Coordinates of C-alpha atoms in Angstrom, one line a residue:
M1 CA -0.1 -0.1 0.3
D2 CA 1.5 3.4 -0.5
Y3 CA 0.2 5.7 1.8
N4 CA 0.5 9.7 2.6
T5 CA 2.7 9.2 5.2
Q6 CA 5.3 7.5 3.5
R7 CA 5.6 10.2 0.8
E8 CA 7.3 13.4 1.1
R9 CA 5.4 15.8 3.1
L10 CA 3.4 18.3 0.7
V11 CA 5.1 22.0 1.2
L12 CA 1.7 23.7 0.2
P13 CA -0.8 20.8 1.7
E14 CA -3.5 23.1 0.9
Y15 CA -3.0 22.5 -3.3
G16 CA -2.8 18.8 -2.6
R17 CA -1.0 16.1 -3.6
I18 CA -1.8 16.0 -7.5
I19 CA -0.6 19.9 -8.0
Q20 CA 2.5 19.1 -6.5
N21 CA 3.2 16.2 -8.6
M22 CA 2.5 18.6 -11.6
V23 CA 5.3 21.3 -10.1
D24 CA 7.6 18.0 -9.5
Y25 CA 6.4 16.9 -13.6
A26 CA 7.6 20.6 -14.3
L27 CA 10.9 20.6 -13.1
T28 CA 11.9 17.5 -15.1
I29 CA 11.0 19.1 -18.4
Q30 CA 14.0 19.7 -20.3
D31 CA 12.7 22.1 -23.1
R32 CA 12.1 25.9 -21.6
A33 CA 9.1 27.0 -24.1
T34 CA 7.2 23.6 -22.8
R35 CA 8.2 24.4 -19.0
Q36 CA 6.3 27.5 -19.6
K37 CA 3.6 26.3 -20.7
C38 CA 3.2 23.4 -18.2
C39 CA 3.4 26.4 -15.3
Q40 CA 1.0 28.7 -16.6
R41 CA -1.6 25.6 -17.0
I42 CA -0.4 24.7 -13.3
I43 CA -1.3 28.5 -12.0
R44 CA -4.2 28.1 -14.0
V45 CA -5.2 24.8 -11.9
M46 CA -4.0 26.3 -8.8
A47 CA -6.4 29.3 -9.3
L48 CA -9.7 26.6 -9.5
I49 CA -8.9 26.1 -5.4
Y50 CA -10.1 29.9 -4.9
P51 CA -13.6 31.3 -5.5
K52 CA -13.7 34.1 -7.8
D53 CA -15.4 36.6 -4.5
Q54 CA -12.5 35.4 -2.2
R55 CA -9.6 36.3 -4.5
P56 CA -7.3 38.8 -2.8
A57 CA -6.2 42.0 -5.1
D58 CA -3.0 40.7 -5.6
F59 CA -4.2 36.9 -6.0
D60 CA -1.5 36.5 -9.5
Q61 CA 1.2 37.3 -7.5
M62 CA 0.4 34.9 -4.7
L63 CA -0.1 31.9 -6.8
W64 CA 3.3 32.6 -8.8
D65 CA 5.0 32.8 -5.3
H66 CA 3.0 29.8 -4.0
L67 CA 4.7 28.0 -7.4
A68 CA 7.9 29.2 -6.4
M69 CA 7.8 27.9 -3.3
M70 CA 6.4 24.3 -4.3
S71 CA 9.0 23.9 -6.6
H72 CA 11.5 24.7 -3.7
Y73 CA 12.5 27.9 -5.9
K74 CA 14.1 25.3 -8.4
L75 CA 12.0 26.5 -11.4
D76 CA 14.1 27.9 -14.6
I77 CA 11.1 30.1 -16.6
D78 CA 9.8 33.3 -16.8
W79 CA 8.4 34.8 -14.0
P80 CA 5.6 37.8 -14.5
Y81 CA 6.4 38.8 -10.8
E82 CA 9.6 39.1 -9.0
V83 CA 10.1 35.7 -7.3
P84 CA 10.7 35.8 -3.1
A85 CA 14.1 34.6 -1.9
P86 CA 13.7 31.6 -0.4
D87 CA 13.5 32.5 3.3
H88 CA 10.6 34.7 2.6
K89 CA 8.5 32.1 4.0
Q90 CA 10.3 31.2 7.2
K91 CA 8.3 29.9 10.1
P92 CA 8.2 32.1 12.5
K93 CA 9.9 31.1 16.2
R94 CA 7.7 29.6 18.8
L95 CA 6.8 31.8 21.6
P96 CA 7.2 31.0 24.8
Y97 CA 3.9 29.8 27.2
P98 CA 3.2 32.9 29.1
M99 CA 2.4 31.0 31.9
K100 CA 3.5 27.8 33.7
P101 CA 1.3 24.6 33.2
I102 CA -2.4 24.6 35.0
K103 CA -2.4 22.0 37.6
L104 CA -5.9 21.0 37.3
R105 CA -7.4 21.9 33.7
H106 CA -10.7 22.6 35.1
Y107 CA -10.5 25.2 37.3
G108 CA -8.2 27.3 34.8
H109 CA -5.1 29.3 35.0
L110 CA -7.4 32.5 36.9
V111 CA -8.4 30.3 40.0
E112 CA -4.6 29.0 40.2
K113 CA -3.7 32.8 40.1
L114 CA -6.3 33.9 42.6
L115 CA -5.4 31.0 45.1
D116 CA -2.0 31.6 44.6
E117 CA -2.6 35.6 45.9
I118 CA -4.7 34.4 48.5
S119 CA -1.9 32.6 49.8
K120 CA 0.6 34.9 49.8
M121 CA -1.6 37.2 52.3
E122 CA -1.8 37.2 55.9
P123 CA -4.8 35.7 58.1
S124 CA -7.4 38.2 58.1
P125 CA -11.1 38.3 57.3
E126 CA -10.1 39.8 53.6
R127 CA -8.6 36.4 52.9
D128 CA -11.4 34.3 54.3
R129 CA -14.0 36.2 52.1
L130 CA -11.5 35.7 48.9
T131 CA -11.4 32.2 50.0
E132 CA -15.0 32.0 49.8
L133 CA -15.1 33.6 46.4
A134 CA -12.5 31.4 45.1
A135 CA -14.4 28.2 46.4
N136 CA -17.7 29.2 45.1
Q137 CA -15.9 29.8 41.5
M138 CA -14.4 26.6 41.8
K139 CA -17.9 25.1 42.6
K140 CA -19.2 25.9 39.3
D141 CA -16.3 25.0 37.5
L142 CA -16.7 21.7 38.9
Y143 CA -20.6 21.4 38.3
Y144 CA -19.8 22.3 35.0
W145 CA -16.7 20.0 34.5
N146 CA -18.7 16.6 36.1
K147 CA -21.4 17.3 38.2
N148 CA -20.9 13.6 39.9
A149 CA -17.5 15.0 41.3
L150 CA -19.2 17.8 43.1
N151 CA -18.8 18.2 46.4
E152 CA -17.6 20.2 49.3
Q153 CA -14.4 18.2 50.6
K154 CA -13.0 17.8 47.2
I155 CA -13.3 21.6 46.8
A156 CA -11.1 22.0 50.0
D157 CA -8.7 19.2 49.3
D158 CA -8.1 20.9 45.5
I159 CA -7.9 24.8 47.6
N160 CA -5.3 22.8 49.6
H161 CA -3.4 20.6 46.9
L162 CA -3.5 24.4 44.6
T163 CA -1.8 26.7 47.3
D164 CA 0.5 23.5 48.6
G165 CA -1.0 23.7 51.9
R166 CA -0.1 27.6 52.4
V167 CA -4.3 28.1 52.8
S168 CA -5.6 25.2 54.8
V169 CA -9.5 24.6 54.3
A170 CA -12.0 22.2 56.1
A171 CA -14.8 21.5 53.8
N172 CA -17.2 22.9 56.7
Q173 CA -15.3 26.1 56.9
V174 CA -16.4 27.7 53.9
K175 CA -19.6 28.9 53.2
Y176 CA -20.5 28.1 49.6
A177 CA -23.2 29.7 47.6
K178 CA -26.4 27.8 48.0
T179 CA -28.0 28.5 44.6
M180 CA -26.3 26.9 41.6
P181 CA -26.9 28.2 37.6
A182 CA -30.1 27.4 36.7
H183 CA -28.9 26.4 33.2
D184 CA -25.6 24.5 32.3
P185 CA -24.0 27.2 29.7
T186 CA -22.5 24.1 28.4
S187 CA -25.5 22.4 27.2
K188 CA -27.2 21.7 23.9
S189 CA -30.3 23.3 24.9
S190 CA -28.5 26.7 26.1
R191 CA -26.1 26.7 22.9
R192 CA -29.7 26.1 20.8
Q193 CA -31.4 29.4 22.5
R194 CA -28.1 31.7 22.1
K195 CA -28.0 31.0 18.5
S196 CA -32.0 31.7 18.5
K197 CA -31.3 34.8 19.9

């Protein structure tokens, strides 16, 4: 069997394997005039991929640039536009992720950051209130993530875990909001209601 994963990687996957094969064939043509005609036909086929009403202003130049990239800048033809340098489309360097990995993904980065700030505070009524607010938010997050796992002891344990024991909370120490959301915004019926508005 001949699998795509065993073949050479496509330079521009949006054009597909057939157009890449056409470009590879054009590279093998010895006669310059024939090679020029072949490339013009390839450009016409490449243009068919893009709907006419969605083509950018520099559409023709873009196609010729793509042809140059797909041929690894080896085509010897009369280019209607200036051919960009091979490093024209260099992949940008990966940006560093701005935050550390999230320990418990269902609570998110902001809850972890809030608990980290709370753990730096001295014990006070303000700290207790912030812990209560964080616990309420965690209860909502856990409710949306997995209703079956929702209990006060788990949230108290998670607060202890996320703060590395700096904020020690027992299940009966934190007053949770008595009401939960009337509807689940992640449910199908809620999504349908939002779409109909």
